[in-house]
XYZ file of C-alpha atoms in Angstrom:
294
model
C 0.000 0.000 0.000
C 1.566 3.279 -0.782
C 2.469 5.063 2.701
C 0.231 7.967 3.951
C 1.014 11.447 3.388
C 2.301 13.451 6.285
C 0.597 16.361 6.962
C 2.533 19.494 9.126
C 0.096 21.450 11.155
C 1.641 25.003 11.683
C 0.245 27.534 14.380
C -1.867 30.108 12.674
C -2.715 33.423 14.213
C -6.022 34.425 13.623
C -6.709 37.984 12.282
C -8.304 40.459 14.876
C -7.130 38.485 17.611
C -4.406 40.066 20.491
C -1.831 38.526 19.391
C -2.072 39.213 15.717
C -2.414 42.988 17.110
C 0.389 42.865 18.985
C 2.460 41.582 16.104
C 0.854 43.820 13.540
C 1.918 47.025 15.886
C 5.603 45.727 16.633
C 6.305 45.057 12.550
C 4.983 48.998 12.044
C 7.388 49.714 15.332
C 10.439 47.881 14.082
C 9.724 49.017 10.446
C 10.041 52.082 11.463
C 12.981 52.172 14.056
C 14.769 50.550 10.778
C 13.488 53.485 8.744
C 14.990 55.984 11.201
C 18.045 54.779 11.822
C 18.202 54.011 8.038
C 17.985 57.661 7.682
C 20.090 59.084 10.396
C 23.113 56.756 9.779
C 23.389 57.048 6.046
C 20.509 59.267 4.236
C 20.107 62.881 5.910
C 24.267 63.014 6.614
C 25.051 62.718 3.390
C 22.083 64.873 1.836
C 20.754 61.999 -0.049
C 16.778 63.034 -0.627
C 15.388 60.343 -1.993
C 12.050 61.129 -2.224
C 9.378 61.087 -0.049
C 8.638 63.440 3.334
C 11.895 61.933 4.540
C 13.760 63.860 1.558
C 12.032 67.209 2.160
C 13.163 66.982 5.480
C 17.083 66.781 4.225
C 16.013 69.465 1.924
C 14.844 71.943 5.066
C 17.432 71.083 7.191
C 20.465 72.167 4.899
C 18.576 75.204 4.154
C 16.898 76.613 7.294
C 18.508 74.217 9.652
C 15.561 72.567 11.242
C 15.445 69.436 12.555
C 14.321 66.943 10.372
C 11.948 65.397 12.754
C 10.119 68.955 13.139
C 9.496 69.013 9.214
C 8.394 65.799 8.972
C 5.651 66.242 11.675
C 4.831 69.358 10.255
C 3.761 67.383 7.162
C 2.740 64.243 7.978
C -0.223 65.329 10.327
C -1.486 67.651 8.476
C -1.084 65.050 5.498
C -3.004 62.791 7.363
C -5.583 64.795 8.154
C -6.441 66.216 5.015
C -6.564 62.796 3.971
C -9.355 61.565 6.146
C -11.490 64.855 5.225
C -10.971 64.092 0.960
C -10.108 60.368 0.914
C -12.428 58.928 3.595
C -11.370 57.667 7.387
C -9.860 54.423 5.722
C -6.559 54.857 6.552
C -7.061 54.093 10.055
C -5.383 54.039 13.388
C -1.974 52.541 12.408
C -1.506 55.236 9.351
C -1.868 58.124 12.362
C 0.365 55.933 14.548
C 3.002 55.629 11.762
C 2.533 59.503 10.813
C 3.684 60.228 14.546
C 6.017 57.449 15.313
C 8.058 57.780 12.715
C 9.327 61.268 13.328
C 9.650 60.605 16.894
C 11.902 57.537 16.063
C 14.320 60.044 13.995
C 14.374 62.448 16.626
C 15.534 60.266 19.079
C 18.221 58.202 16.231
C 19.383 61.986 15.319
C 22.319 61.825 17.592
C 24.212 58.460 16.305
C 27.064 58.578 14.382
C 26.985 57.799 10.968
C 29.765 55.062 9.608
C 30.003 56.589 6.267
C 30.984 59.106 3.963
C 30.948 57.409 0.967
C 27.852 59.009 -0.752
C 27.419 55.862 -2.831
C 27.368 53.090 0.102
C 25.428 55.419 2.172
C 22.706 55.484 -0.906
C 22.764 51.767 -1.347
C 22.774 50.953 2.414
C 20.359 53.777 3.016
C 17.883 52.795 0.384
C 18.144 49.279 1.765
C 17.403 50.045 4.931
C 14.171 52.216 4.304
C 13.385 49.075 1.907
C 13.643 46.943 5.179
C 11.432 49.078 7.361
C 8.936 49.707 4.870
C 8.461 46.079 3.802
C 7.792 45.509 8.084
C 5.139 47.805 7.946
C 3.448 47.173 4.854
C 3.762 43.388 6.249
C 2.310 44.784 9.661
C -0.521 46.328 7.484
C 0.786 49.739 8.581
C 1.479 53.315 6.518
C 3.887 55.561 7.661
C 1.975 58.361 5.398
C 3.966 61.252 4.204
C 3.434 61.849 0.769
C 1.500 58.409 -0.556
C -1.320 60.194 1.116
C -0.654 63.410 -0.987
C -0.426 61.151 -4.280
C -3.600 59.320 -3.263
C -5.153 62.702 -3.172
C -3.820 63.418 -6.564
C -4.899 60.104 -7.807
C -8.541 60.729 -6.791
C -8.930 64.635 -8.093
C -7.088 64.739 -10.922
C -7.282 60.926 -12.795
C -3.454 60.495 -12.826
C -2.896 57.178 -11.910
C -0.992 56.500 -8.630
C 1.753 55.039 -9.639
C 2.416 58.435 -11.341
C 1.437 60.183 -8.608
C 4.122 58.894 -6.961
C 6.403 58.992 -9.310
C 5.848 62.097 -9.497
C 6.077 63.211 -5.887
C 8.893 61.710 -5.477
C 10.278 63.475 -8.445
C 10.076 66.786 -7.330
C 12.211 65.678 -4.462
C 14.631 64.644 -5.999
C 15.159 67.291 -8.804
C 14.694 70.136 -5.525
C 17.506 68.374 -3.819
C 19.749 68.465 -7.637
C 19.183 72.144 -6.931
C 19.901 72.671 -3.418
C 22.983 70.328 -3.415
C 23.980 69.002 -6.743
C 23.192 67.199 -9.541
C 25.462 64.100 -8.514
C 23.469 64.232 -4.739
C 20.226 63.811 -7.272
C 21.659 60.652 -9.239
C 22.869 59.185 -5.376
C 18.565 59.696 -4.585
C 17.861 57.673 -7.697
C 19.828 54.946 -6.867
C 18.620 54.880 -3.317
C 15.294 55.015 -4.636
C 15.282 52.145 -6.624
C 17.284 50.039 -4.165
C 14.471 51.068 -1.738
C 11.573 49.304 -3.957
C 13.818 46.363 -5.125
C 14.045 45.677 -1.047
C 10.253 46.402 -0.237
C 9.550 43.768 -2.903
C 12.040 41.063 -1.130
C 10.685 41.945 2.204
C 7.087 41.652 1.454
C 7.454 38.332 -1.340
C 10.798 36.978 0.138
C 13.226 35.769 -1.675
C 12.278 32.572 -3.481
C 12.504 29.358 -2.082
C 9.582 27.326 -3.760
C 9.026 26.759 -7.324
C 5.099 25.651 -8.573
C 5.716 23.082 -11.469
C 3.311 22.410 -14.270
C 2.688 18.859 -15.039
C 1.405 17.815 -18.521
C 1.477 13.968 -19.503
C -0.216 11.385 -20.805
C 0.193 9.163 -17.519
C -1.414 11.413 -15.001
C -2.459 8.710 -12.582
C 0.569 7.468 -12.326
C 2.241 11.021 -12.581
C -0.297 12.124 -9.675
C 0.509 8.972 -7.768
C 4.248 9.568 -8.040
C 4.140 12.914 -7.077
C 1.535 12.132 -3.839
C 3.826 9.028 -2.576
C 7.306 9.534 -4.174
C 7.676 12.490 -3.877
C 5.286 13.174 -0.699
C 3.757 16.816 -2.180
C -0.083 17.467 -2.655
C -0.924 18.447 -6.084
C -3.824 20.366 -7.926
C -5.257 18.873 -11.407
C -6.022 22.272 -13.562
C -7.923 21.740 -16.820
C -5.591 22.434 -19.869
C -6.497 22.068 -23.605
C -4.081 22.253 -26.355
C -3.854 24.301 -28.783
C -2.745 22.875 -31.441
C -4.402 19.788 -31.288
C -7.810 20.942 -29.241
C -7.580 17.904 -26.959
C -8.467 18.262 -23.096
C -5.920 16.812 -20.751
C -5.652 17.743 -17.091
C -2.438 19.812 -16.167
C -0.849 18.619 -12.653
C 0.379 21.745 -10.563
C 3.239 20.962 -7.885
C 4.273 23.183 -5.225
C 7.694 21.962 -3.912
C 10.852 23.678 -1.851
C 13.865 24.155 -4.093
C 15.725 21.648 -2.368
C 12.689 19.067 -4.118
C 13.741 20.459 -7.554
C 16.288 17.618 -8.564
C 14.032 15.289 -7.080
C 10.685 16.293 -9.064
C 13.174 16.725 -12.381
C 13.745 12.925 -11.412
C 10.128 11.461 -10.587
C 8.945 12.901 -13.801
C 11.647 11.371 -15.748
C 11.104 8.232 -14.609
C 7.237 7.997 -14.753
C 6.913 9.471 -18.169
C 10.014 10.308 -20.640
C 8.106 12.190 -22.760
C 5.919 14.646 -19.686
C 6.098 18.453 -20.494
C 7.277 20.422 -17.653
C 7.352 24.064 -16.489
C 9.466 25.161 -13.300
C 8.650 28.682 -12.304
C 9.121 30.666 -8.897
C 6.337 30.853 -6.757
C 7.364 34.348 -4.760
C 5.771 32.923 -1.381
C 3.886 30.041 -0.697
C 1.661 29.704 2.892
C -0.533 26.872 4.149
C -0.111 23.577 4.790
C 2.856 21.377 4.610
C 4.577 25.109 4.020
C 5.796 27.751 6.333
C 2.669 31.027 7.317
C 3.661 34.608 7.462
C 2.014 37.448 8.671
């Protein structure tokens, strides 16, 4: 008899309750204690404005000498406010939280040393930093505001979509702080920039470490069977038709840990020479017999 499949029961914490609060509130902390330091240490030292309320804040401070904290306050609140009079009260409590906490964390990070003058590093390490801490608390379901609430406001009175919005936001920023500083100090904000949303993207999807495999043969009970018992992975029959020839034929879909590559490579080999097989990444994969994240 072919051997029973073991099944791996992982804790799940269930939305609305304490402990998914607590944890939801301590990614938006940490994200943001990563932000600030992320900021003091590299960003604001070496006038890198890269966007953002953050970046105005570098701006203000070289030119009226205010501390960055102050500005950022000054615009976030109100920011936030406006945006629950024109946008609706959807942004919640955790987008005020992060409006306040933020700045607070900066103030209190302001004093710390920073390890480098090298305008370069500090825009690569900077940008992955404020990657870091704003993959926690998008993960945490948190904002920090600033100006995605201006762009959202944008978006919803003038049609320009918010990825523009943004874009264009963030823009402005940068081009200001080519004119205050210099025009190298803008190309260093570029490059933190995009660092910044390459990181968010690894923080929130992880890098990969499952591929979903696509299973089309003519032997799919004994393909299925294979991959149930040999290989000890559930699979999901998908309806496929082809298009050359028109015939229906179901198309086996495999979710396995890269380690399980060689090995699925190998079952299908054996069971069917002749199978069609497509290996993709699967960015993150949750439920069971695989690891749940927040």
């Amino acid at each position: 008899m072919p051997k029973a499949v073991k099944r791996r029961k992982d804790p799940i914490i269930k939305s609305g309750s304490p402990v998914h609060f607590l944890l939801e509130y301590g990614l938006l902390f940490a994200g943001s204690l990563v932000i600030a330091l992320s900021f003091n240490l590299f960003l604001n030292p070496n006038r890198i404005a890269s966007g953002g309320v953050a970046g105005i804040s570098t701006i203000v401070e070289a030119v009226w000498g205010i501390q960055p904290a102050l500005t950022q306050w000054a615009l976030n609140i109100p920011l936030f406010l406006l945006g629950v009079v024109l946008l609706g009260g959807k942004f919640g409590v955790k987008t005020a939280v992060g409006s306040v906490i933020l700045p607070f964390l900066v103030l209190i990070t302001s004093h710390i040393e920073p390890p480098t003058k090298d305008v370069l590093l500090a825009s690569i390490y900077g940008g992955i930093g404020i990657g870091v801490g704003l993959g926690l608390v998008f993960r945490g379901r948190g904002s920090t505001g600033g100006l995605d609430l201006a762009a959202q406001i944008l978006h919803k009175y003038t049609g320009v979509s918010l990825g523009l919005a943004i874009a264009l936001l963030d823009g402005m920023v940068i081009l200001t702080a080519g004119i205050v500083f210099s025009p190298a100090n803008a190309l260093y904000a570029m490059i933190g920039l995009f660092v910044t949303s390459k990181t968010i993207d690894v923080v929130q999807l992880g890098l990969s470490t499952s591929k979903v495999a696509y299973i089309i043969t003519e032997k799919t009970e004994e393909m299925s069977a294979a991959v149930l018992y040999d290989l000890d992975r559930g699979l999901t029959r998908l309806s496929g038709q082809g298009g050359y020839t028109g015939d229906v034929r179901p198309v086996l879909m495999v979710v396995i840990s890269n380690r399980e590559v060689s090995k699925i490579k190998s079952v299908v080999r054996s069971v069917d020479p002749r199978a069609f097989m497509i290996l993709s990444d699967a960015a993150e994969v949750f439920g069971e017999g695989f690891k749940l994240h927040v």
